Each structure stands twice: as structure tokens, then as C-alpha cells.
XYZ file of C-alpha atoms in Angstrom:
406
model
C -60.531 -17.128 -47.633
C -57.184 -15.343 -47.241
C -54.867 -17.045 -44.776
C -53.602 -14.840 -41.974
C -49.904 -14.112 -41.551
C -48.764 -14.594 -37.965
C -46.241 -12.086 -36.644
C -44.749 -12.331 -33.163
C -43.110 -9.295 -31.581
C -40.781 -10.046 -28.666
C -40.577 -7.102 -26.295
C -43.137 -4.460 -25.411
C -40.938 -1.391 -25.060
C -40.907 1.662 -27.299
C -39.685 -0.209 -30.392
C -41.811 -3.300 -29.839
C -45.054 -1.372 -29.315
C -44.422 0.813 -32.363
C -43.730 -2.285 -34.463
C -46.777 -4.164 -33.199
C -49.074 -1.224 -33.846
C -47.691 -0.598 -37.324
C -48.186 -4.251 -38.282
C -51.956 -3.930 -37.783
C -52.090 -1.912 -41.016
C -52.995 -5.143 -42.771
C -56.198 -6.927 -41.813
C -54.696 -10.286 -42.742
C -51.821 -9.969 -40.266
C -52.320 -11.293 -36.740
C -49.937 -9.725 -34.249
C -48.878 -11.246 -30.942
C -46.782 -9.182 -28.556
C -44.867 -11.178 -25.942
C -43.737 -9.111 -22.979
C -42.690 -9.969 -19.446
C -44.864 -7.277 -17.850
C -48.602 -6.521 -18.107
C -47.981 -2.764 -18.352
C -45.862 -0.517 -20.561
C -42.777 0.881 -18.849
C -41.782 4.509 -19.410
C -38.051 3.969 -19.072
C -37.591 7.705 -19.457
C -39.211 8.120 -16.026
C -37.423 5.446 -13.994
C -35.380 8.084 -12.156
C -38.679 9.721 -11.209
C -39.908 6.416 -9.805
C -36.833 6.270 -7.567
C -37.374 9.872 -6.541
C -41.062 9.322 -5.853
C -42.659 11.625 -8.437
C -43.956 9.009 -10.915
C -44.680 5.265 -11.146
C -43.226 5.043 -14.699
C -45.920 2.691 -16.034
C -48.769 3.109 -18.535
C -51.634 0.696 -19.159
C -51.110 -1.157 -22.437
C -54.707 -0.351 -23.362
C -53.558 3.251 -23.809
C -50.705 2.532 -26.216
C -51.401 -0.814 -27.893
C -53.692 -1.345 -30.852
C -56.881 -3.327 -30.239
C -55.832 -5.901 -32.807
C -52.632 -6.806 -30.957
C -52.758 -9.863 -28.698
C -50.678 -9.381 -25.557
C -49.036 -12.443 -24.013
C -47.499 -11.729 -20.617
C -44.549 -14.086 -20.570
C -40.843 -14.313 -21.362
C -39.371 -15.922 -24.459
C -36.835 -18.577 -23.447
C -35.709 -19.536 -26.949
C -36.292 -18.793 -30.617
C -36.543 -21.798 -32.920
C -35.783 -20.184 -36.268
C -35.987 -23.464 -38.200
C -39.368 -24.320 -36.688
C -40.607 -20.707 -36.752
C -41.701 -20.686 -33.142
C -40.724 -19.245 -29.783
C -40.660 -21.185 -26.542
C -42.098 -19.355 -23.556
C -40.724 -19.495 -20.028
C -44.119 -20.830 -18.920
C -43.579 -23.842 -21.168
C -45.839 -23.023 -24.099
C -44.865 -22.191 -27.664
C -46.072 -19.580 -30.141
C -45.629 -20.083 -33.880
C -44.890 -17.312 -36.327
C -44.473 -16.525 -39.990
C -42.353 -13.473 -39.142
C -40.654 -12.429 -35.912
C -39.768 -8.939 -34.706
C -36.920 -9.049 -32.202
C -37.301 -6.008 -29.910
C -36.076 -7.260 -26.546
C -34.554 -3.920 -25.568
C -31.727 -3.420 -23.100
C -31.027 -3.484 -19.387
C -28.195 -3.153 -16.923
C -24.854 -4.542 -18.012
C -23.399 -6.908 -15.451
C -20.843 -4.738 -13.595
C -17.303 -6.110 -13.533
C -16.240 -3.902 -10.629
C -15.781 -5.976 -7.440
C -18.734 -5.655 -5.088
C -20.953 -3.729 -7.506
C -23.284 -6.658 -8.164
C -23.680 -7.294 -4.414
C -23.851 -3.769 -2.981
C -24.844 -1.356 -5.775
C -28.375 -0.848 -7.068
C -28.955 -0.767 -10.848
C -31.804 1.296 -12.273
C -32.169 0.262 -15.933
C -35.399 -1.739 -15.529
C -38.726 -1.221 -13.793
C -38.047 -3.959 -11.266
C -34.627 -2.537 -10.410
C -36.069 0.942 -9.889
C -38.912 -0.473 -7.794
C -36.435 -2.310 -5.570
C -34.328 0.824 -5.173
C -37.197 3.116 -4.212
C -37.786 1.676 -0.689
C -34.017 1.529 -0.101
C -33.776 5.270 -0.728
C -36.890 5.955 1.348
C -35.529 3.952 4.293
C -32.152 5.713 4.301
C -31.754 8.644 6.731
C -32.111 12.088 5.194
C -28.408 12.691 5.830
C -27.302 9.393 4.246
C -24.541 9.628 1.652
C -25.841 8.588 -1.780
C -23.367 7.779 -4.565
C -24.408 7.521 -8.204
C -21.846 5.779 -10.424
C -22.039 6.678 -14.106
C -22.502 10.139 -15.621
C -24.573 9.379 -18.700
C -28.209 10.559 -18.850
C -29.447 7.980 -16.302
C -26.771 8.888 -13.790
C -27.228 12.627 -14.202
C -31.018 12.415 -13.981
C -30.963 10.155 -10.921
C -28.405 12.312 -9.114
C -30.374 15.500 -9.819
C -33.713 13.952 -8.877
C -32.464 12.771 -5.490
C -30.494 15.941 -4.756
C -33.551 18.077 -5.472
C -35.400 15.952 -2.912
C -32.795 16.918 -0.311
C -30.426 13.964 -0.535
C -26.641 14.286 -0.214
C -25.439 13.008 -3.590
C -22.029 12.344 -5.137
C -21.879 11.650 -8.866
C -18.903 9.503 -9.887
C -18.326 10.167 -13.581
C -15.535 7.702 -14.315
C -14.180 10.237 -16.788
C -16.226 13.203 -17.950
C -19.683 14.451 -17.009
C -22.188 13.745 -19.788
C -19.829 12.409 -22.490
C -22.451 13.003 -25.178
C -22.860 16.689 -24.365
C -21.185 19.587 -26.123
C -18.818 21.434 -23.731
C -21.294 24.347 -23.528
C -24.128 22.028 -22.594
C -21.862 20.192 -20.137
C -21.084 23.443 -18.324
C -24.799 24.154 -18.024
C -25.460 20.705 -16.520
C -22.520 21.069 -14.137
C -23.861 24.421 -12.987
C -27.296 22.985 -12.250
C -25.827 20.038 -10.340
C -23.768 22.482 -8.273
C -26.941 24.429 -7.458
C -28.515 21.193 -6.245
C -25.505 20.415 -4.062
C -24.319 17.390 -6.061
C -20.605 16.643 -5.716
C -19.347 15.791 -9.207
C -16.144 13.742 -9.453
C -14.529 13.703 -12.903
C -11.245 12.622 -14.450
C -9.187 9.422 -14.671
C -8.962 9.205 -10.888
C -12.761 9.162 -10.534
C -13.375 5.613 -11.693
C -15.099 3.219 -9.312
C -12.807 0.264 -8.651
C -14.724 -1.441 -5.834
C -18.022 -1.184 -3.986
C -18.590 -2.282 -0.397
C -21.655 -2.200 1.793
C -20.917 1.348 2.909
C -18.319 2.803 0.527
C -17.150 3.258 -3.064
C -13.423 3.071 -3.816
C -11.965 5.137 -6.641
C -9.017 4.577 -8.951
C -6.981 7.341 -7.296
C -7.259 5.611 -3.906
C -10.070 7.683 -2.437
C -12.833 5.933 -0.525
C -16.255 7.582 -0.528
C -18.686 6.822 2.297
C -21.871 5.594 0.637
C -24.931 4.253 2.410
C -26.805 3.932 -0.910
C -24.842 3.241 -4.116
C -26.679 3.452 -7.437
C -25.085 1.909 -10.546
C -25.902 3.471 -13.916
C -22.625 2.718 -15.730
C -23.402 0.780 -18.863
C -26.246 -1.030 -20.571
C -26.415 -4.543 -21.954
C -28.900 -6.539 -24.007
C -30.535 -9.908 -23.286
C -28.686 -12.941 -24.626
C -31.808 -14.453 -26.231
C -30.482 -14.146 -29.796
C -27.136 -15.716 -28.949
C -28.801 -18.509 -26.950
C -31.004 -19.201 -29.943
C -28.056 -19.611 -32.293
C -28.509 -16.309 -34.142
C -25.607 -14.065 -35.132
C -24.942 -11.153 -32.790
C -22.414 -8.380 -32.354
C -19.912 -8.292 -29.496
C -22.525 -6.852 -27.123
C -25.205 -9.396 -28.051
C -27.380 -7.326 -30.381
C -28.921 -9.197 -33.315
C -26.891 -8.664 -36.475
C -29.024 -7.472 -39.390
C -28.653 -5.906 -42.804
C -29.772 -2.332 -43.523
C -33.424 -3.415 -43.756
C -33.209 -4.667 -40.125
C -33.450 -8.279 -41.364
C -31.384 -10.890 -39.531
C -28.293 -11.963 -41.439
C -29.326 -15.558 -40.663
C -33.041 -15.592 -41.433
C -35.197 -13.344 -43.685
C -38.202 -13.972 -41.437
C -36.568 -12.411 -38.371
C -36.369 -8.620 -38.133
C -34.906 -6.572 -35.279
C -35.683 -3.156 -33.804
C -34.593 -0.945 -30.944
C -31.649 -1.321 -28.576
C -31.178 -5.003 -29.457
C -30.609 -4.407 -33.191
C -27.218 -4.023 -34.878
C -27.831 -3.148 -38.547
C -24.649 -3.692 -40.573
C -22.832 -4.120 -37.243
C -23.184 -0.346 -36.874
C -25.887 0.043 -34.216
C -27.586 3.280 -33.301
C -27.340 4.852 -29.861
C -29.573 3.012 -27.413
C -32.623 5.026 -26.424
C -36.233 5.767 -27.209
C -35.340 8.305 -29.934
C -33.938 5.542 -32.121
C -36.434 2.944 -30.870
C -39.538 4.840 -31.997
C -38.006 5.136 -35.471
C -36.692 1.574 -35.731
C -39.915 -0.051 -34.502
C -42.194 1.032 -37.355
C -39.419 0.531 -39.912
C -38.961 -3.064 -38.746
C -42.699 -3.528 -39.203
C -42.522 -2.002 -42.675
C -39.821 -4.524 -43.597
C -42.144 -7.354 -42.569
C -45.098 -5.823 -44.412
C -42.983 -5.372 -47.550
C -41.952 -9.028 -47.485
C -45.569 -10.119 -47.048
C -46.501 -7.985 -50.066
C -43.630 -9.420 -52.115
C -41.872 -6.048 -52.275
C -38.281 -5.053 -51.584
C -37.889 -3.622 -48.038
C -36.485 -0.118 -47.709
C -33.154 0.438 -45.954
C -33.245 1.803 -42.443
C -33.399 5.573 -41.985
C -32.781 7.072 -38.553
C -31.778 10.610 -37.663
C -31.336 12.323 -34.332
C -32.305 15.742 -33.016
C -30.331 15.705 -29.773
C -30.717 14.483 -26.232
C -33.056 15.484 -23.384
C -31.859 15.241 -19.780
C -33.935 16.232 -16.781
C -32.153 17.959 -13.901
C -34.811 17.556 -11.262
C -38.386 18.694 -11.706
C -37.519 22.368 -12.207
C -34.695 22.283 -14.736
C -33.390 20.292 -17.665
C -31.404 20.485 -20.848
C -32.052 19.705 -24.485
C -28.711 19.231 -26.210
C -29.229 19.789 -29.928
C -27.293 17.621 -32.388
C -26.624 16.965 -36.048
C -28.674 14.197 -37.660
C -25.725 11.831 -37.151
C -26.100 12.272 -33.372
C -23.108 14.598 -32.954
C -23.804 17.279 -30.348
C -23.573 20.937 -31.406
C -23.109 24.176 -29.457
C -26.838 24.885 -29.246
C -28.762 23.766 -26.169
C -31.851 24.751 -24.211
C -31.425 24.702 -20.441
C -33.070 25.700 -17.173
C -36.836 25.686 -16.798
C -37.455 25.785 -20.577
C -35.254 22.693 -20.824
C -37.369 20.976 -18.169
C -40.578 21.833 -19.997
C -39.211 20.536 -23.287
C -38.017 17.333 -21.617
C -41.474 16.744 -20.133
C -43.090 17.475 -23.480
C -40.834 14.952 -25.227
C -41.477 12.241 -22.624
C -45.233 12.773 -22.723
C -45.316 13.107 -26.502
C -43.494 9.798 -26.906
C -46.335 7.955 -25.186
C -48.845 9.893 -27.284
C -46.900 8.820 -30.374
C -47.384 5.180 -29.423
C -51.093 5.754 -28.834
C -51.480 7.585 -32.143
C -49.847 4.710 -34.014
C -52.238 2.328 -32.221
C -55.256 4.276 -33.473
C -53.957 5.090 -36.964
C -51.214 2.633 -37.898
C -49.015 3.805 -40.736
C -50.317 7.366 -40.794
C -46.876 8.763 -40.004
C -44.195 7.448 -42.325
C -41.519 10.110 -42.194
C -38.192 9.871 -40.409
C -35.083 12.001 -40.324
C -32.263 10.646 -42.428
C -28.578 10.707 -41.571
C -26.726 10.451 -44.889
C -23.384 10.203 -43.129
C -24.282 6.625 -42.285
C -24.071 5.768 -45.964
C -20.619 7.352 -46.140
C -19.429 5.259 -43.193
C -20.807 2.041 -44.672
C -19.226 2.734 -48.068
C -15.892 3.492 -46.415
C -16.055 0.195 -44.525
C -16.671 -1.612 -47.806
C -13.807 0.249 -49.463
C -16.099 1.994 -51.935
C -15.615 5.476 -53.363
C -17.765 8.302 -51.938
C -21.014 9.055 -53.728
C -20.932 11.952 -56.159
C -22.144 15.283 -54.821
C -22.617 16.460 -51.280
C -24.940 14.568 -48.970
C -27.261 16.356 -46.605
C -29.523 15.259 -43.784
C -33.052 15.235 -45.156
C -36.528 13.961 -44.528
C -37.376 10.688 -46.221
C -40.777 9.166 -46.779
C -41.466 5.452 -46.597
C -44.195 4.828 -49.149
C -44.808 1.168 -48.361
């Protein structure tokens, strides 16, 4: 009788679910997914939860393969030498291979008063706590959103469309990722919604009080509800477990997503730092890294050489309320270009992408391994060679589709 290989996946977000589902390709692999919540969280909809148009959760039965065992708990420590994880409840789970997909959350704000008086929104629990705060505030209450990345823009637009008086504190520039043409489109939509957008070096939050936000140029903004979206961090599980991490705390891996410390530990998603050159945090990279992490494990089980990571980007979707949005197109290396789709078509495309992402998880659950193609960004290879002091490869490199045949 063939002995089963035990694989534990830590984290049930986009990357973790994709990895867990892909691992069920082999009948002799038993997959355990450890996650703190009993339901899958659509992080792409957390701003909708705050605004009241969605609950941002999906039953795991819809997105997780039948062969995956779900353990609702938190991992307190990884014992790499003993090949086991210790759960917060006190139990342990052994493994032959481990997929580290713990995701990301709010970075602890260093601005005085932010931790006490501002409301983060990066996790389900944070968004759920914020929702009744917003509901209880008077309709005329001043709402300040700090941080002008996608989360900040989406939250500001969602609440403004619902009739709230919103100020968006950018800290520097609105939507740093966006091309200037796309940025102008977003700014125009926010103006239509009545959002006050504060940009420039003087628009950095320096302190938060119970009823105000102070800026670097000395201004003080009245704020009955302050929402903090400036920055994301990762759990410190890897560092606490004695594994090598980057400066942010992401698990350091090689280009096959394998830990630099242990060939039986593989990382995926926001918490992975392949070659100390991590990808942008988000579901677009997570849904590509998850199955590739699983393929690395499956290759090792089969005694084959794992393939190097291959991730390419198409752009970034940002909702601007329920009736408008923007899709900012980009090169495969995640550099924004002039082309964008805005307005109502942008909103429809954003909703399609969000809904399709969940369908992608469900499809992988039903037919693991049936989709093995990812976009490739060949510029990554150029960057890595330059860091190693190697000469450029001969010939021009182009972004292309690659197929993982494992």
C-alpha cells in the first residue's frame, strides 16, 4: 500500500486555497488547510462590507476541494525540524511538506494615535468592526480615509456614493500605481462623488485624535470616523519560528518558492519573498503563486526538479462605488501604461474580475491542475541577473505565456 504524503497549507486566502486545491491532483497526497476562519474571505470586497453592499464571505464548500481537510485554528509556531505545526488551541499537526500562505493584514501604524483612534480595514474582522461605527455616525459626520492606494480609494468612493462626507488623505499622490491618465480619471470620479482629495508632501497624516487628523503642513481635519488604509504587513509566524524572512517579514525563498532554510517548506501569496524580490501584494499574484507553490511540492514528491516561479500582471482593478470603476492596464512587469478602462465599463470589468476570481478557485477545486498557464514577466530574469552581476541573456526578452507541464 502506498503511503500518503501529508501536506499542510497555512492560510485559507486566495493563494492558500489555490495551493490546497492543486495539491489534490495526486490521490496519495492528503491536504490539511489550517485557517483562522470557517469561511473564505473575499478581501476584494471588504470596502463593500463597510459600505453595506456585501458581506465579503463565501462558504468554503464552494471553493475548496472535497479532499481538503479544513482545520479552523491558528498556527502558533512551525517546528521545521520536527515537521509539525503547533496550533493556538494546543494541538499539533504533522506534515511532510508545508505551504506557507499566511497572507497579509494591516501594518501597525507608527503615527501617534492611529492605533487608538483609526479603524483599519485589511481583514474581515477589522471591516466588520468598522461597519457599525460607520452606521452609527450621523449622516453629516466627517469621514477621513488615510491612504490612497486601492483600498483607500475604494473605501472613500464606496462611502461617498452612500452619501457620506469623505476626505481622502493621500500622503503623497493619489493612486501611486496608476498611470497619470488613469489617475486623472479616478480623481474626476472622486470629485463627482464629492470626495475631498488631499495630495502632496503636506498631506501626510502625522497624528490622529478621537475627532481629528493632523497633517504634516499643520492642518487639522475634523474627523468623526477615521479609516486607516496606509500600508500592509505580514504575520510574524515565519520569524517567530526561526525561518529566514525579508525586512517586512515575508518568508525568503528561492525562485521555486522553496524556503531558503528548508526544502520541505514552500511559500505563496503576500507572505512569500522569492529571491528577496517579492511580487506586489494582491490576489492577482496570489492566484498565480498558490498553484505554483503546489506544483513545487508535487514535483518534489515525484522526484522531479521544480520549475521556477512565473508571474505576470495585466493591470489593476479599482472600484469607484457601485456605478464606476477603472481597470488600469499594465505591462507584464506590473508597470502601468496609458491605457485604462473607466466609468461604468470599468465597474463592470471590476465586478467580473472579482466574481471570476472566486469561480477560478471553485474550478480548481473541481478540476485540479486543469489550468497550468501563467503570464511570464521576463524582466524579472534581467533584474535577478543584474543583482548577481551576470551579463544579460542574448537576444531580446518578451513577456510570453508559459506552460507548467508538471
